[in-house]
PDB file of C-alpha atoms in Angstrom:
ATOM      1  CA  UNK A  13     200.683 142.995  31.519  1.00 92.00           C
ATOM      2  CA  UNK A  14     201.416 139.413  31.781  1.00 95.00           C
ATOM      3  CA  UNK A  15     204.818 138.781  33.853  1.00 97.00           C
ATOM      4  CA  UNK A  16     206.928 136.056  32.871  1.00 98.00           C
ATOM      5  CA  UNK A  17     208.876 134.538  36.138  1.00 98.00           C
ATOM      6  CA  UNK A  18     211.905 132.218  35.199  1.00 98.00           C
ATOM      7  CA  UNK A  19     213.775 129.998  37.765  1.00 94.00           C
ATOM      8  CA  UNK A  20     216.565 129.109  38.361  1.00 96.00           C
ATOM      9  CA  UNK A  21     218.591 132.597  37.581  1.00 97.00           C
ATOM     10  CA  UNK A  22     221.448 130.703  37.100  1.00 97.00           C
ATOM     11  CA  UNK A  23     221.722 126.808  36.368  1.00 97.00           C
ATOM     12  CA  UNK A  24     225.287 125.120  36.431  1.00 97.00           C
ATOM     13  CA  UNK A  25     225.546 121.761  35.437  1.00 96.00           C
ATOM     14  CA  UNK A  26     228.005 119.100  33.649  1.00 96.00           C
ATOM     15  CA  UNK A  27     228.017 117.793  30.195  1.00 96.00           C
ATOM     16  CA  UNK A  28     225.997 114.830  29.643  1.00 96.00           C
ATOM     17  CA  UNK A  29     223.096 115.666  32.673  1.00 97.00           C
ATOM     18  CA  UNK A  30     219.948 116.889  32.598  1.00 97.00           C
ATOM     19  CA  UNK A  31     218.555 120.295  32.762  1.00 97.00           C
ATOM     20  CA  UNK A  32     215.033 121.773  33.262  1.00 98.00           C
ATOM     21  CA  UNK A  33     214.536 125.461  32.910  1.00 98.00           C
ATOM     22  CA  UNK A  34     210.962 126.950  34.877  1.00 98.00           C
ATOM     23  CA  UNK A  35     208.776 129.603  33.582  1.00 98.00           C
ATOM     24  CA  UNK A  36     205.811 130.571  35.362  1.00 98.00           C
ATOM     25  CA  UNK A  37     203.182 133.215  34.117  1.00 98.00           C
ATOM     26  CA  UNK A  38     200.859 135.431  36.105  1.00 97.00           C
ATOM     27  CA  UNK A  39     197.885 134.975  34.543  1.00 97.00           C
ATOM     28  CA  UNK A  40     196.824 131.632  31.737  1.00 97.00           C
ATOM     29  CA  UNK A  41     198.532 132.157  28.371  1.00 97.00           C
ATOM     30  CA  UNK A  42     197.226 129.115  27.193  1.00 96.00           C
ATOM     31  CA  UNK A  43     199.355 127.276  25.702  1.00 96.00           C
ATOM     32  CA  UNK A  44     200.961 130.448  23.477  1.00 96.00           C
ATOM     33  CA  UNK A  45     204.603 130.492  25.214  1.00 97.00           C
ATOM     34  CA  UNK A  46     207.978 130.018  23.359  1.00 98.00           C
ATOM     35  CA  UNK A  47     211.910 129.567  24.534  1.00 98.00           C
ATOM     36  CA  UNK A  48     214.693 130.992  23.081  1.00 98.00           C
ATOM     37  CA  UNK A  49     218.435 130.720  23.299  1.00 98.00           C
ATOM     38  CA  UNK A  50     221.075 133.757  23.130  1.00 98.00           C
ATOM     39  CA  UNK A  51     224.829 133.323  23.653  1.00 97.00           C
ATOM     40  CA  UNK A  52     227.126 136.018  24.524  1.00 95.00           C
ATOM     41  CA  UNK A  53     227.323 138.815  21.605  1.00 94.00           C
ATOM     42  CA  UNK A  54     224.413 136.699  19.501  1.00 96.00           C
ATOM     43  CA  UNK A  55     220.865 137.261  18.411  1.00 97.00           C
ATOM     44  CA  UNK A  56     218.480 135.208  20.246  1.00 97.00           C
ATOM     45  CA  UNK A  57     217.570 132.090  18.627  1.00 98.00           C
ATOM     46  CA  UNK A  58     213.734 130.190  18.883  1.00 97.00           C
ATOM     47  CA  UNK A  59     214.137 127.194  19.949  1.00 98.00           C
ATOM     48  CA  UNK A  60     210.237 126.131  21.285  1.00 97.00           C
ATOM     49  CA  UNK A  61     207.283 127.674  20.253  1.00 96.00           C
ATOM     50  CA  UNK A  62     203.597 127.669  21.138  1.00 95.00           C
ATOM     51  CA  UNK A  63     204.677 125.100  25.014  1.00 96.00           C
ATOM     52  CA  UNK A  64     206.117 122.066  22.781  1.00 97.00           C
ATOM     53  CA  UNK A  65     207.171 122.941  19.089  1.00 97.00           C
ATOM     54  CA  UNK A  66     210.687 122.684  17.819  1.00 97.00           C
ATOM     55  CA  UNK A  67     211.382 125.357  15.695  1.00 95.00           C
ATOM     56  CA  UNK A  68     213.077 124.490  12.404  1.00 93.00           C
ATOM     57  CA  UNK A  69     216.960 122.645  13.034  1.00 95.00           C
ATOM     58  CA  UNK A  70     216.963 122.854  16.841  1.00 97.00           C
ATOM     59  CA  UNK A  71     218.065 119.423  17.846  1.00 96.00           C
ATOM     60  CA  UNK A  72     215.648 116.816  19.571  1.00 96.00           C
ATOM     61  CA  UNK A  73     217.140 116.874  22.966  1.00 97.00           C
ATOM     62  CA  UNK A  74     215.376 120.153  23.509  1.00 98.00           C
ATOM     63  CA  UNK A  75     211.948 119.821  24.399  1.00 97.00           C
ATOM     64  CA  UNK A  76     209.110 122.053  25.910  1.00 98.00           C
ATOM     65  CA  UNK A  77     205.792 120.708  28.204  1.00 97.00           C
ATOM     66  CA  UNK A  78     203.511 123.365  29.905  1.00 97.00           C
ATOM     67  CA  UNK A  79     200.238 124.990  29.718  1.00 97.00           C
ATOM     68  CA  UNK A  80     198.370 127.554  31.376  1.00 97.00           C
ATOM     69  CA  UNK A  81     200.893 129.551  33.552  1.00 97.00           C
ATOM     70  CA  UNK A  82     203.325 126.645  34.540  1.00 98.00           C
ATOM     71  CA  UNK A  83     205.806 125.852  31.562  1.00 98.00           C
ATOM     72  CA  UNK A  84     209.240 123.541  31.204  1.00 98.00           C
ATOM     73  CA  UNK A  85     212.231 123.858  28.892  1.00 98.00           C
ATOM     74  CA  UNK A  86     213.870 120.599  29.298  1.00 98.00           C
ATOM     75  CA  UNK A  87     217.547 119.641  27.840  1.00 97.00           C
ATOM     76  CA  UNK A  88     217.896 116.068  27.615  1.00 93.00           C
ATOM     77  CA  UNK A  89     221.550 115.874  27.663  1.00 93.00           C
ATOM     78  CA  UNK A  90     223.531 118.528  27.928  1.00 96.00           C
ATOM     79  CA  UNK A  91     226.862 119.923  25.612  1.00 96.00           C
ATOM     80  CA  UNK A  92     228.819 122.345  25.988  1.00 95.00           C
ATOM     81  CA  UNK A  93     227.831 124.611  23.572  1.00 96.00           C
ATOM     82  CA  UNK A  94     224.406 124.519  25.217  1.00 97.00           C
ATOM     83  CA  UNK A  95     225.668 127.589  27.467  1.00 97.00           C
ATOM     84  CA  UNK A  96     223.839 130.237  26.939  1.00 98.00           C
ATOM     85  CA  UNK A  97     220.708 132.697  28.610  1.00 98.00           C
ATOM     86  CA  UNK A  98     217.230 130.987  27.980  1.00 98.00           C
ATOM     87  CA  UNK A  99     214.086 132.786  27.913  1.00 98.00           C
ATOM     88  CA  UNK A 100     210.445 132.367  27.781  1.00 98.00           C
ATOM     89  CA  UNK A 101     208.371 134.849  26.139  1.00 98.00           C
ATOM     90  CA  UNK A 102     204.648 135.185  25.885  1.00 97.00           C
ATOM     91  CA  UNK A 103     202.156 135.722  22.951  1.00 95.00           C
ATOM     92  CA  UNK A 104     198.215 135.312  24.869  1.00 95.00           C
ATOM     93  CA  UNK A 105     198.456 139.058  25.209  1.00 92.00           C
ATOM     94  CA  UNK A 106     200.419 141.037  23.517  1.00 92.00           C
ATOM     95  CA  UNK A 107     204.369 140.336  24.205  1.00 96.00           C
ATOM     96  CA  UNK A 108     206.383 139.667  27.337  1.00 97.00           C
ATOM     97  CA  UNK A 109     209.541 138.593  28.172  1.00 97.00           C
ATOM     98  CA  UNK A 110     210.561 136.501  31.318  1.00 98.00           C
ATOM     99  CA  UNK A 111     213.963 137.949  32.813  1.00 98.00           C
ATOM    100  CA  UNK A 112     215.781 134.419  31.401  1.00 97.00           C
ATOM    101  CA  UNK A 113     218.015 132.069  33.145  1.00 98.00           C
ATOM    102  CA  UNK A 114     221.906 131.662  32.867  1.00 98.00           C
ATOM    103  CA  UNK A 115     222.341 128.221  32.130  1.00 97.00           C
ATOM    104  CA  UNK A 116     226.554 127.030  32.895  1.00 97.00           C
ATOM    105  CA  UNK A 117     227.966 123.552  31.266  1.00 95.00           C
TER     106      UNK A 117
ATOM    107  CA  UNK B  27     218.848 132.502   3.802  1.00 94.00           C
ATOM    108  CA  UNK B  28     216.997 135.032   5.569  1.00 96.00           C
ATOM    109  CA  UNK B  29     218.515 138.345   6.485  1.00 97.00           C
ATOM    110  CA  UNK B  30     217.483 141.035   8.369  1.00 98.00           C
ATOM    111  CA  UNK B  31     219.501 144.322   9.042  1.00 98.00           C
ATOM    112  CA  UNK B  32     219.536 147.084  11.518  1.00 98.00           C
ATOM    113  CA  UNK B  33     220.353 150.568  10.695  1.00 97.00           C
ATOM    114  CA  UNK B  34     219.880 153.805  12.168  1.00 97.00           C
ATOM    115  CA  UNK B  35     220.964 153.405  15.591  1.00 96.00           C
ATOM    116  CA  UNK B  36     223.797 155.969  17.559  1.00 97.00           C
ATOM    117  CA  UNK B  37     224.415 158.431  20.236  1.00 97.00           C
ATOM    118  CA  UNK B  38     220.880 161.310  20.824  1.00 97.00           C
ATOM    119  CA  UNK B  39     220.049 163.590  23.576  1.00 97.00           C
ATOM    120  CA  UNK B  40     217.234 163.195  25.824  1.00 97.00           C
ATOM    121  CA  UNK B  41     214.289 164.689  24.304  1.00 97.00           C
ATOM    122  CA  UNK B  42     215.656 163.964  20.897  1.00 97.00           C
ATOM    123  CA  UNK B  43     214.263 161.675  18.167  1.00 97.00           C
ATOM    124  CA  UNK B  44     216.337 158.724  16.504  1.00 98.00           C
ATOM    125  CA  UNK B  45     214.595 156.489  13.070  1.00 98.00           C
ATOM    126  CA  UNK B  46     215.444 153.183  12.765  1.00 98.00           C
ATOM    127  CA  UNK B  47     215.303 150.669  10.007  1.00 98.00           C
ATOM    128  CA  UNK B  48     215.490 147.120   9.042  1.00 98.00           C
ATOM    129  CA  UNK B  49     216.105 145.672   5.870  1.00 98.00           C
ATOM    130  CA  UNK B  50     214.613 142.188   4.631  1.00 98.00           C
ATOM    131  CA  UNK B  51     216.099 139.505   2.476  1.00 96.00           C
ATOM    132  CA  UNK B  52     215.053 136.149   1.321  1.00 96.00           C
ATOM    133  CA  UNK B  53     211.883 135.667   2.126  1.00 95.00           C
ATOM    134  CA  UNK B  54     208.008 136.936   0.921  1.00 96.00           C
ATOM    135  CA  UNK B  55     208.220 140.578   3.846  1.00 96.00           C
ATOM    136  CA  UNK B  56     204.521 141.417   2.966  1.00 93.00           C
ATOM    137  CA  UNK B  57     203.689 137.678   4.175  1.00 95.00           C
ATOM    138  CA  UNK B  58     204.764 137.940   8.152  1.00 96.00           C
ATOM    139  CA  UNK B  59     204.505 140.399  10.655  1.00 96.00           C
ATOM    140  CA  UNK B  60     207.498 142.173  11.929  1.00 97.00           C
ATOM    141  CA  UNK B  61     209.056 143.251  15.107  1.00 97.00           C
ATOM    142  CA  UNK B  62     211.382 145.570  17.202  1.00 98.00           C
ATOM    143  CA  UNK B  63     212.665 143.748  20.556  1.00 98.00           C
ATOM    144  CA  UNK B  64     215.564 145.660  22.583  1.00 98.00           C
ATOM    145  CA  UNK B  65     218.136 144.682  24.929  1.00 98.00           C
ATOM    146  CA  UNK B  66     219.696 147.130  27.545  1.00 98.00           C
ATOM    147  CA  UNK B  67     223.270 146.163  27.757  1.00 96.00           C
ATOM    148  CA  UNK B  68     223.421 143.607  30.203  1.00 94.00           C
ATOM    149  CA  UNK B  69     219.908 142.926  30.903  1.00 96.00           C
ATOM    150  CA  UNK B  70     217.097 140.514  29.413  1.00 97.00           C
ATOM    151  CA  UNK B  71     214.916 140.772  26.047  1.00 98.00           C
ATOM    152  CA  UNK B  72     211.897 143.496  25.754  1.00 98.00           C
ATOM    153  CA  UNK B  73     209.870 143.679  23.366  1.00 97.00           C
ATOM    154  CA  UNK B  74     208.993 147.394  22.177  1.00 97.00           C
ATOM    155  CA  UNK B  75     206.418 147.240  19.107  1.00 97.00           C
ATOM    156  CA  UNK B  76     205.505 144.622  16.357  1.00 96.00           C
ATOM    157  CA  UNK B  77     202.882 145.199  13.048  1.00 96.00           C
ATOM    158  CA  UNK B  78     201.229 142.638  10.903  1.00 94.00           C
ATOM    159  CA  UNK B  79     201.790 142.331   7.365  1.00 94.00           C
ATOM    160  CA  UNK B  80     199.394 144.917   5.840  1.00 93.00           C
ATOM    161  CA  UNK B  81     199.934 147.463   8.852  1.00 93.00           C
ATOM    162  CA  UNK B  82     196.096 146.564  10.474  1.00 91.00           C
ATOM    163  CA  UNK B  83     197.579 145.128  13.528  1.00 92.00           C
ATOM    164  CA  UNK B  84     199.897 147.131  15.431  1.00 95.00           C
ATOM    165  CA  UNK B  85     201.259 146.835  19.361  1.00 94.00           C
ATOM    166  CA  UNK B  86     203.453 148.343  21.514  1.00 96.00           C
ATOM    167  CA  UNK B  87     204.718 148.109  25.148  1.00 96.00           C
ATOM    168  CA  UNK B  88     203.738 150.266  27.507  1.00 95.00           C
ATOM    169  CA  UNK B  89     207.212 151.506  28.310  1.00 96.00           C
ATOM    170  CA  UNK B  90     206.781 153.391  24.844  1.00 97.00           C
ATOM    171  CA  UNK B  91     203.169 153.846  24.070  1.00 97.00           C
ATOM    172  CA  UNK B  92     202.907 157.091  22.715  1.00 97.00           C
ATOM    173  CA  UNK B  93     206.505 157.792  21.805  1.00 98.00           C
ATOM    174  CA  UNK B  94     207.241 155.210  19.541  1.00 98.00           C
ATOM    175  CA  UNK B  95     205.940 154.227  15.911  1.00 98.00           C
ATOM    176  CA  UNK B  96     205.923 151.278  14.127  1.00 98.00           C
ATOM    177  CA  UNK B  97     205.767 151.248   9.884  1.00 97.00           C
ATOM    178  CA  UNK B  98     206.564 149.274   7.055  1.00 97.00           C
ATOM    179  CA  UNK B  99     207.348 149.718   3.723  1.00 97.00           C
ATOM    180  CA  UNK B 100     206.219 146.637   1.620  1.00 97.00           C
ATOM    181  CA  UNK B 101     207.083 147.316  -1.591  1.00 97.00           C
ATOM    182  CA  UNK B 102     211.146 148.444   0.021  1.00 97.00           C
ATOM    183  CA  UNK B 103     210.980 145.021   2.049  1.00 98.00           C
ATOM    184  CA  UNK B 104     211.564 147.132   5.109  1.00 98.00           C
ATOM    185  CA  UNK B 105     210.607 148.206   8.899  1.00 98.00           C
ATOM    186  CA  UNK B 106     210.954 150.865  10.395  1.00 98.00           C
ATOM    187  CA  UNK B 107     210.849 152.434  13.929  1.00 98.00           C
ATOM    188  CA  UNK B 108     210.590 156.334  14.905  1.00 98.00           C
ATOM    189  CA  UNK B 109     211.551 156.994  18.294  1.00 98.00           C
ATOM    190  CA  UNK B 110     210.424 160.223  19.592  1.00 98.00           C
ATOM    191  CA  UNK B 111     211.498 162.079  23.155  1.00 97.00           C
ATOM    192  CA  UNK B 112     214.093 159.291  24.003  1.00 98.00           C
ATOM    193  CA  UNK B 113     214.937 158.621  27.432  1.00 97.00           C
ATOM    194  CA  UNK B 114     218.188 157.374  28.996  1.00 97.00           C
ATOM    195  CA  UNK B 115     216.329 154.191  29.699  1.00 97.00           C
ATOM    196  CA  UNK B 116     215.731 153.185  25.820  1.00 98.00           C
ATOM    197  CA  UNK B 117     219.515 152.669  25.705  1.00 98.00           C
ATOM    198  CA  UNK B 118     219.952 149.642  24.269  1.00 98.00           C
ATOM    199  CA  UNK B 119     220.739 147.296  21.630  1.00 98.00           C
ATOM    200  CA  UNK B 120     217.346 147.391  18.963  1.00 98.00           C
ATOM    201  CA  UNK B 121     217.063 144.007  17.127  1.00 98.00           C
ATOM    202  CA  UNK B 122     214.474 143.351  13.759  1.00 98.00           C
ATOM    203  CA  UNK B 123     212.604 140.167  14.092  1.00 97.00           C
ATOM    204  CA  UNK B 124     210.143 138.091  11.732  1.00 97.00           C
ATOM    205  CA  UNK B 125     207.724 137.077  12.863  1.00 96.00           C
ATOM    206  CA  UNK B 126     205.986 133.368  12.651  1.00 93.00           C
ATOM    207  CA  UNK B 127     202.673 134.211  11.150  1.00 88.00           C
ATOM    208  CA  UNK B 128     201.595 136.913   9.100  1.00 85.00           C
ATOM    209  CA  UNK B 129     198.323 138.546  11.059  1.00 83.00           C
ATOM    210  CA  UNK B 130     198.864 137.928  14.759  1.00 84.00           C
ATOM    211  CA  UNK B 131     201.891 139.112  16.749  1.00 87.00           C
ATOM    212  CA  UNK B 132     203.090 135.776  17.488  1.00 90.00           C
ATOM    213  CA  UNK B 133     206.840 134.622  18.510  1.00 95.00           C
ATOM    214  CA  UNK B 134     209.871 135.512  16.402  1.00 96.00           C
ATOM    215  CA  UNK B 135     212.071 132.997  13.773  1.00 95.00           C
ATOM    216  CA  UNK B 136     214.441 134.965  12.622  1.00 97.00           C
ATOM    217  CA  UNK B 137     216.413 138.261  14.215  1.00 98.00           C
ATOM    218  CA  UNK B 138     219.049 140.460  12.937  1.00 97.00           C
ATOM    219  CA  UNK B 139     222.192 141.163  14.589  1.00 97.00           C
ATOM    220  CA  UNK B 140     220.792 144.676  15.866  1.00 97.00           C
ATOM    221  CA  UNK B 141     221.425 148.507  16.585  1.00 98.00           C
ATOM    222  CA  UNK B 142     222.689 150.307  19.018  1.00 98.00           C
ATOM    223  CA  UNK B 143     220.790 153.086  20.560  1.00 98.00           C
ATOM    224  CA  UNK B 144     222.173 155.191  22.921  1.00 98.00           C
ATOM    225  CA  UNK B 145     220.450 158.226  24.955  1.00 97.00           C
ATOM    226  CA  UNK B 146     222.979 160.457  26.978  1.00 96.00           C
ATOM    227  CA  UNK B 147     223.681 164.204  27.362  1.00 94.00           C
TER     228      UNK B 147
END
């Protein structure tokens, strides 16, 4: 099983700044890793897939880089609705889940 | 718009069996793989099984390999999931989700609101 390790756990910044969200895999899975977003009492939403793709309507200030087992969610500028639990999840074999990181605006 | 929609979730015994389903709207079902990912309250996303659009590709996680089975129903635009000899550890909040791509088992667009599955004496 491929493990998924996210850093930080928790990430609490200000509106306006920066953020960039780790994910780090045990083993190569390519370049087959996606992010998603889930606030409190919602579905998870896709937000990156396959390192770098936007998924349909997420907004340009979210962006992914990565390959192999070293992969970046970065949020260019943060608001606050951008609060939320973010997590990586792989696809090179079969499906895992990194444990996500709390990020705070 | 796409909707998916959890049913069949509730309150079993250990040992017991529990059958969920998920209803599709609004898009082609037979076209994309589909998936079951669950969510023990307060904890992160697992994923538990997913099945590619004509049923020839089919996973699961090891945490239920062997209890747990994966179908679909093309022509009634629906998933399904039996669970059999649930543990207290499969509590948890069971979400539908569509899948990219219509083969592999890929990453997932689209997600219901899910059920809740709950294993306790």
């Amino acid at each position: 099983e491929i493990v998924l390790t996210q850093s930080p756990a928790t990430l609490s910044l200000s509106p306006g700044e920066r953020a960039t969200l780790s994910c780090r895999a045990s083993q190569s899975v390519s370049r087959y890793l996606a992010w998603y977003q889930q606030k409190p009492g919602q579905a998870p939403r896709l937000l990156i897939y396959d390192a770098s793709n936007r998924a349909t309507g997420i907004p340009a200030r979210f962006s992914g880089s990565g390959s192999g087992t070293d992969f970046t969610l970065t949020i260019s500028s943060l608001e606050p609705e951008d609060s939320a639990v973010y997590y990586c999840q792989q696809r090179s074999n079969l499906i895992t889940f990194g444990q996500g990181t709390r990020l705070e605006i | 718009e796409v909707q998916l929609v959890e049913s069949g979730g509730g309150l079993v015994q250990p040992g017991r069996s529990l059958r969920l389903s998920c209803a599709a709207s609004a898009f082609t079902f037979d076209d994309y793989a589909m998936h079951w990912v669950r969510q023990a309250p307060g904890k992160g996303l697992e994923w538990v099984s997913g099945i590619g659009w004509n049923s020839g590709n089919i996973g699961y996680a090891d945490s239920v390999k062997g209890r747990f089975t994966i179908s679909r129903d093309n022509a009634k635009n629906s998933l399904y999931l039996q669970m059999n000899s649930l543990r207290a550890e499969d509590t948890a909040l069971y979400y539908c989700a569509k899948d990219r791509f219509g083969e592999l088992l890929t990453h997932f667009d689209y997600w219901g609101q899910g059920t809740l599955v709950t294993v306790s004496s």
